Amino acid sequence: MAKILDDQILSLMGRPDYTPKTVEEIAKQIGSGKSAIRAVRKIITRLMSAGTVAKVKKNCFCLPNDADLVGGTILFRQSGSARLIPESTPANPHPEAIDIRAEDTGIALHGDKVLVRVYENFTQRTFRRDRAARAGDNRKSGRVLRILERAFDSLPGTLRKSQLFWHVVPDDPRIGHDIIVKAPEKSGLTPTPAENDKVVVRIVEWKQRHLNPVGEITDVLGKTHTPMAEYKAVLFKYKLRPDFPTAVVQETAAIPAKVDPKETRGRLDYRDIYTITIDPDDAKDFDDALSIEYLAGGQIRVGIHIADVSNYVRPGTALDKEARQRGNSTYLVGTVIPMLPHELSSGLCSLVEAEDRLTKCVLITYDKTGHAVETRFANTVIRSRKRLTYRQALALMQSNDIAQIRALPAPPPHQTGYPGRPLADLNDGEITELQKNVRAFWKIAAGLRRARMDKGSLDLDMPEIKIYCDADGYAERVVRRESDESHQLIEEFMLSANEAVAKAFYQAKLPNIARVHDEPDPEKLGDLRQQLLAAGIKTGDLTKRPEVLKLLATLKTTPDGYPLQVAFLRSMRQACYRASPDGHYGLAKKFYSHFTSPIRRYADLIEHRVFDFYLQKIGDETAPARKLLPQSVTNLELTSQHLSITERNSADAERETVKIKLLELFERELEKPKKSGFDAVIVEVRNHGLYVELTDSQAYGLVHISTLKDDLYRINNDGTAVIGRKTGNAYKLGRHVTVSVERVDRFKRQVDFRIIPATTGTQPGRPAKKAAGNALREGRIIRGRPHR
């Protein structure tokens, strides 16, 4: 009955001739009579809470759009202003963001679902003195009217004391209000919270924006800015759980630690076929392996074997429900919050060296020119011959000195899930065979990469950073990791497997979860084009892929092209999961899914279940004997939406721990009698200073204009540089400078830098190095190895 009334009410409000009506008038209009007025009132109240219906003057109701009201999620900036991301609809899947001034945010907090009144032109809500600057600006702006749903009612922060009261400073610098709390001795907690403790505070009351929220302390996490307290705060903020529920632990305990020989029956036996894994030094689990077979006529068959997690994690089990809820593993600095218990993720499902493992496989046969001539899918059983690190694989590809290769160290056991046999224990024949096969893999992968780029795939490989911590958990050093040929070798085969599986499912008309990367917003590309013109770079229509490829090639050879590469990346949409094959813009692929990391991603686990159903459908001899059912499109769509959310949540948590550890490192820099110099590139120019990014650590911070003491600097007309009035010295976008740490604010999560004069070794004219920027922190980069 309620669902019918919902549809009737919304249908009525959607009519072209509808005008706002009271509850009584709506009940009468839909013919429910007086007896249903109470039911209609309840439904209207619920629809208002969801932002589906809006209340206007005289207790009348209508659809939000009819009243210039929009519901969505509010995202704050540190300045206090915000933007609203409206709820997407089938008719408008990518709604335009709405700007909200700080004074118009009401009592909203970052991430809240809110109802906003929209003003079509930004200038309608700006002061007169701002209007000249905003002339011709047609961006929408808004004012928060109502909180529909809080993103959280509790948050972590640091307990502080002022002269008159105690308060908690939220960890998230985008929450600009301190929260007033009672004196710690009145909290009722044991031990009693102390000043500068990291605590969890629950917001009890907040009714007016100009007054601080009132809250109560519910937990103490430790002394603020210590590793364990910061770790616990991140877990709380992002709702991450290191431990697993009892039911999951019990199910896991019932799974054998070794592969049961009975489970290998019916699978293609690849245990005697040469198979290896290539992963980072500190990899805790290994979910992909490559096998190689040399066939007649110069053909080579490559097997892309992926851990068969679905054999152990069955639908509807406690393991499955928990894995879906988590969505993916979350990689924090120094630790991982796994999607699956360690007994599976780094145990039975991990493709460790010299152990039988169950896998799902894409077998691709290549002719002697490197073109794929046949693809087969199967369930397999493998036994990896060697666990290689990227560094070892690269040496095997590039060096002919067996002694030098043998001298490469294995990863320390404490750093990885499984180090494998040291290369020093291999005889000359074993190393020669290993070298031959790695080079054969790379010869094919290099051809695949060239062909992919020729078809329009965007070359957006970016280096990443790895932060290592000491025994106490404090940041110790930062290592910059580039994507070299060893990474690309694995990447190309994983991309091939992902595409082959997605295409096969589509042709078989099997519902599944696609990995989608939509085309960029034309309006954002237009803004980018104007920015490029200001930098002296002319482009064609960037909605056309050839023009985009031409632009990226130009930016790679432009001395100050790095900030513009960042700007391009920021104009792209985020990749997501969807139950429809809508294509992957960055990879220039129509069909693409995530298949190669089921240990770490639930989407891949779903694809493995579809894979088994596909094998049964085509009558493959390696298909499971148990009865399988096709996936429901509705469930897949709901799961896709959920997984897109958990993916972003994990990425935010990962970035936050990186920020925290970088702040630890830079805080230590302030204590040094002689400060270190860091190479940085200018990525943004503002009136108040220069924003720089350090090339080795990807740290981002401000060089305030007041620290430039050698001259009086002013920003130029196009906003691309600050120029000294007397000397004419210009600090422009893309220029490399050497900086030292000036100030660290742990509460605002900010670092300020100071430029070290060029006489100390700065080379301002040299080209910018390739580095990841704001786009990396915002999760817009298509990483070099998507399956990772």
Short mmCIF file of C-alpha atoms in Angstrom, two decimals, residues 227-459:
data_model
loop_
_atom_site.label_atom_id
_atom_site.label_comp_id
_atom_site.label_asym_id
_atom_site.label_seq_id
_atom_site.Cartn_x
_atom_site.Cartn_y
_atom_site.Cartn_z
CA PRO A 227 51.29 6.28 15.45
CA MET A 228 48.76 4.08 17.27
CA ALA A 229 46.39 6.94 18.08
CA GLU A 230 46.48 8.20 14.48
CA TYR A 231 45.93 4.65 13.21
CA LYS A 232 42.90 4.13 15.47
CA ALA A 233 41.50 7.51 14.41
CA VAL A 234 41.74 6.58 10.71
CA LEU A 235 40.04 3.24 11.40
CA PHE A 236 37.21 5.02 13.22
CA LYS A 237 36.80 7.79 10.66
CA TYR A 238 36.60 5.46 7.67
CA LYS A 239 34.77 2.64 9.46
CA LEU A 240 37.54 0.12 8.86
CA ARG A 241 37.78 -3.09 10.91
CA PRO A 242 41.08 -4.99 11.19
CA ASP A 243 39.36 -7.92 12.91
CA PHE A 244 36.72 -10.22 11.50
CA PRO A 245 33.39 -11.29 13.04
CA THR A 246 33.27 -14.59 14.91
CA ALA A 247 31.20 -16.29 12.20
CA VAL A 248 33.82 -15.40 9.58
CA VAL A 249 36.64 -16.66 11.81
CA GLN A 250 34.80 -19.95 12.33
CA GLU A 251 34.14 -20.44 8.62
CA THR A 252 37.76 -19.69 7.81
CA ALA A 253 39.00 -22.15 10.43
CA ALA A 254 37.01 -24.91 8.73
CA ILE A 255 38.88 -24.40 5.43
CA PRO A 256 42.01 -26.60 5.09
CA ALA A 257 45.39 -24.83 5.05
CA LYS A 258 46.50 -26.85 2.00
CA VAL A 259 44.83 -27.52 -1.34
CA ASP A 260 42.81 -30.74 -1.13
CA PRO A 261 43.88 -33.09 -3.98
CA LYS A 262 40.19 -33.79 -4.65
CA GLU A 263 39.71 -30.14 -5.60
CA THR A 264 42.27 -30.39 -8.40
CA ARG A 265 40.17 -32.93 -10.30
CA GLY A 266 38.54 -31.64 -13.46
CA ARG A 267 40.94 -28.70 -13.76
CA LEU A 268 43.66 -28.23 -16.37
CA ASP A 269 46.84 -29.34 -14.62
CA TYR A 270 49.49 -26.67 -15.10
CA ARG A 271 51.76 -27.74 -12.25
CA ASP A 272 54.44 -28.90 -14.66
CA ILE A 273 54.14 -25.84 -16.93
CA TYR A 274 56.67 -23.06 -16.23
CA THR A 275 54.88 -20.50 -14.05
CA ILE A 276 56.12 -17.44 -12.13
CA THR A 277 54.79 -14.47 -10.15
CA ILE A 278 56.13 -10.89 -10.28
CA ASP A 279 55.13 -8.55 -7.45
CA PRO A 280 56.47 -5.71 -5.27
CA ASP A 281 59.12 -6.44 -2.65
CA ASP A 282 56.64 -5.96 0.17
CA ALA A 283 53.68 -7.84 -1.37
CA LYS A 284 51.73 -9.74 1.28
CA ASP A 285 49.65 -11.76 -1.16
CA PHE A 286 50.05 -12.96 -4.73
CA ASP A 287 46.86 -13.22 -6.76
CA ASP A 288 48.23 -13.51 -10.31
CA ALA A 289 50.79 -15.71 -12.05
CA LEU A 290 52.00 -16.19 -15.63
CA SER A 291 52.72 -19.49 -17.34
CA ILE A 292 54.46 -19.94 -20.68
CA GLU A 293 54.37 -22.72 -23.30
CA TYR A 294 56.37 -22.78 -26.54
CA LEU A 295 54.26 -24.26 -29.34
CA ALA A 296 54.89 -25.31 -32.92
CA GLY A 297 55.41 -22.64 -35.57
CA GLY A 298 56.92 -20.13 -33.13
CA GLN A 299 53.66 -19.67 -31.25
CA ILE A 300 53.64 -19.00 -27.50
CA ARG A 301 50.77 -19.67 -25.14
CA VAL A 302 50.64 -17.43 -22.08
CA GLY A 303 48.45 -18.42 -19.16
CA ILE A 304 47.20 -15.62 -16.93
CA HIS A 305 46.33 -17.51 -13.74
CA ILE A 306 44.29 -15.75 -11.05
CA ALA A 307 43.74 -17.07 -7.50
CA ASP A 308 40.43 -18.95 -7.37
CA VAL A 309 38.98 -17.26 -4.30
CA SER A 310 35.43 -18.16 -5.36
CA ASN A 311 36.21 -21.83 -4.71
CA TYR A 312 36.46 -21.03 -1.00
CA VAL A 313 34.19 -17.99 -0.60
CA ARG A 314 30.72 -19.13 -1.59
CA PRO A 315 27.66 -16.85 -2.02
CA GLY A 316 25.59 -16.27 1.11
CA THR A 317 28.27 -17.36 3.57
CA ALA A 318 29.53 -15.17 6.41
CA LEU A 319 32.82 -14.85 4.50
CA ASP A 320 31.01 -13.63 1.42
CA LYS A 321 28.82 -11.13 3.27
CA GLU A 322 31.82 -9.66 5.10
CA ALA A 323 33.87 -9.45 1.89
CA ARG A 324 31.03 -7.62 0.15
CA GLN A 325 30.61 -5.23 3.06
CA ARG A 326 34.34 -4.36 3.00
CA GLY A 327 34.35 -4.19 -0.79
CA ASN A 328 38.12 -4.27 -1.07
CA SER A 329 41.32 -4.39 0.93
CA THR A 330 42.55 -1.06 2.26
CA TYR A 331 46.29 -0.38 2.16
CA LEU A 332 47.29 2.01 4.92
CA VAL A 333 50.92 3.03 5.43
CA GLY A 334 52.64 0.11 7.14
CA THR A 335 49.63 -2.21 7.25
CA VAL A 336 46.65 -3.57 5.35
CA ILE A 337 43.01 -4.03 6.32
CA PRO A 338 42.27 -7.11 4.21
CA MET A 339 38.99 -7.94 2.50
CA LEU A 340 39.51 -11.59 3.41
CA PRO A 341 41.09 -13.16 6.52
CA HIS A 342 44.86 -13.63 6.33
CA GLU A 343 44.45 -17.41 6.28
CA LEU A 344 42.97 -16.97 2.81
CA SER A 345 44.43 -13.69 1.51
CA SER A 346 48.06 -14.46 2.32
CA GLY A 347 47.61 -18.20 2.82
CA LEU A 348 45.55 -20.67 0.84
CA CYS A 349 44.60 -18.27 -1.97
CA SER A 350 48.01 -16.63 -2.34
CA LEU A 351 49.99 -18.04 -5.30
CA VAL A 352 53.16 -18.62 -3.33
CA GLU A 353 56.18 -20.40 -4.71
CA ALA A 354 56.33 -24.22 -4.75
CA GLU A 355 52.76 -24.81 -3.51
CA ASP A 356 49.73 -26.21 -5.34
CA ARG A 357 47.13 -23.49 -5.89
CA LEU A 358 43.70 -23.39 -7.55
CA THR A 359 43.31 -20.71 -10.20
CA LYS A 360 41.08 -19.37 -12.94
CA CYS A 361 42.93 -18.87 -16.17
CA VAL A 362 42.82 -16.94 -19.41
CA LEU A 363 44.99 -18.80 -21.93
CA ILE A 364 46.07 -16.63 -24.87
CA THR A 365 48.07 -18.00 -27.79
CA TYR A 366 50.30 -15.51 -29.65
CA ASP A 367 51.84 -16.04 -33.07
CA LYS A 368 55.49 -15.25 -33.71
CA THR A 369 54.61 -11.61 -34.47
CA GLY A 370 53.00 -11.21 -31.04
CA HIS A 371 49.37 -11.13 -32.20
CA ALA A 372 46.75 -13.10 -30.26
CA VAL A 373 45.34 -15.92 -32.38
CA GLU A 374 43.35 -17.91 -29.78
CA THR A 375 41.85 -17.35 -26.33
CA ARG A 376 40.55 -20.02 -23.97
CA PHE A 377 39.16 -19.87 -20.44
CA ALA A 378 39.60 -22.60 -17.86
CA ASN A 379 39.91 -23.54 -14.22
CA THR A 380 43.47 -24.64 -13.52
CA VAL A 381 45.81 -25.85 -10.82
CA ILE A 382 49.35 -24.43 -10.78
CA ARG A 383 52.60 -24.58 -8.85
CA SER A 384 54.70 -21.41 -9.17
CA ARG A 385 58.39 -22.02 -9.93
CA LYS A 386 59.63 -18.64 -8.70
CA ARG A 387 58.38 -15.59 -6.82
CA LEU A 388 60.11 -12.58 -8.40
CA THR A 389 60.17 -8.97 -7.31
CA TYR A 390 59.90 -6.22 -9.90
CA ARG A 391 63.56 -5.37 -9.36
CA GLN A 392 64.60 -8.97 -9.98
CA ALA A 393 62.42 -9.22 -13.09
CA LEU A 394 63.88 -6.00 -14.48
CA ALA A 395 67.42 -7.29 -13.96
CA LEU A 396 66.55 -10.54 -15.78
CA MET A 397 65.19 -8.45 -18.67
CA GLN A 398 68.16 -6.11 -18.93
CA SER A 399 71.28 -7.86 -17.65
CA ASN A 400 73.27 -10.77 -19.07
CA ASP A 401 75.50 -11.03 -16.01
CA ILE A 402 74.28 -14.12 -14.15
CA ALA A 403 76.47 -13.34 -11.14
CA GLN A 404 74.99 -9.86 -10.89
CA ILE A 405 71.45 -11.24 -11.13
CA ARG A 406 72.16 -13.91 -8.55
CA ALA A 407 73.43 -11.24 -6.14
CA LEU A 408 70.09 -9.44 -6.04
CA PRO A 409 68.60 -9.91 -2.55
CA ALA A 410 65.26 -11.50 -1.79
CA PRO A 411 62.82 -9.33 0.18
CA PRO A 412 63.26 -9.63 3.97
CA PRO A 413 60.78 -12.18 5.39
CA HIS A 414 59.28 -9.60 7.79
CA GLN A 415 58.50 -7.28 4.89
CA THR A 416 56.60 -9.65 2.64
CA GLY A 417 54.09 -12.44 2.80
CA TYR A 418 56.53 -14.89 1.18
CA PRO A 419 60.09 -14.09 0.01
CA GLY A 420 60.64 -17.23 -2.09
CA ARG A 421 64.00 -18.88 -2.71
CA PRO A 422 66.86 -16.38 -3.02
CA LEU A 423 68.25 -16.11 -6.54
CA ALA A 424 71.60 -17.02 -4.99
CA ASP A 425 70.26 -20.56 -4.44
CA LEU A 426 69.46 -21.06 -8.15
CA ASN A 427 72.01 -22.74 -10.40
CA ASP A 428 73.08 -21.25 -13.73
CA GLY A 429 70.60 -23.36 -15.69
CA GLU A 430 67.67 -22.24 -13.53
CA ILE A 431 68.60 -18.56 -13.86
CA THR A 432 69.11 -18.91 -17.62
CA GLU A 433 65.68 -20.52 -18.01
CA LEU A 434 64.13 -17.83 -15.82
CA GLN A 435 65.80 -15.13 -17.90
CA LYS A 436 64.67 -16.69 -21.18
CA ASN A 437 61.03 -16.85 -20.07
CA VAL A 438 60.90 -13.36 -18.54
CA ARG A 439 62.30 -11.93 -21.78
CA ALA A 440 59.77 -13.88 -23.83
CA PHE A 441 56.98 -12.46 -21.66
CA TRP A 442 58.31 -8.94 -22.14
CA LYS A 443 58.66 -9.27 -25.92
CA ILE A 444 54.93 -10.06 -26.15
CA ALA A 445 53.93 -7.47 -23.52
CA ALA A 446 55.92 -4.72 -25.23
CA GLY A 447 54.03 -5.41 -28.47
CA LEU A 448 50.72 -5.39 -26.61
CA ARG A 449 51.61 -2.04 -25.07
CA ARG A 450 52.52 -0.49 -28.43
CA ALA A 451 49.30 -1.76 -29.98
CA ARG A 452 47.25 -0.41 -27.06
CA MET A 453 48.78 3.04 -27.37
CA ASP A 454 48.25 2.99 -31.13
CA LYS A 455 44.54 2.35 -30.52
CA GLY A 456 44.26 5.47 -28.38
CA SER A 457 44.91 4.31 -24.83
CA LEU A 458 46.09 7.26 -22.73
CA ASP A 459 49.62 7.04 -21.35
#
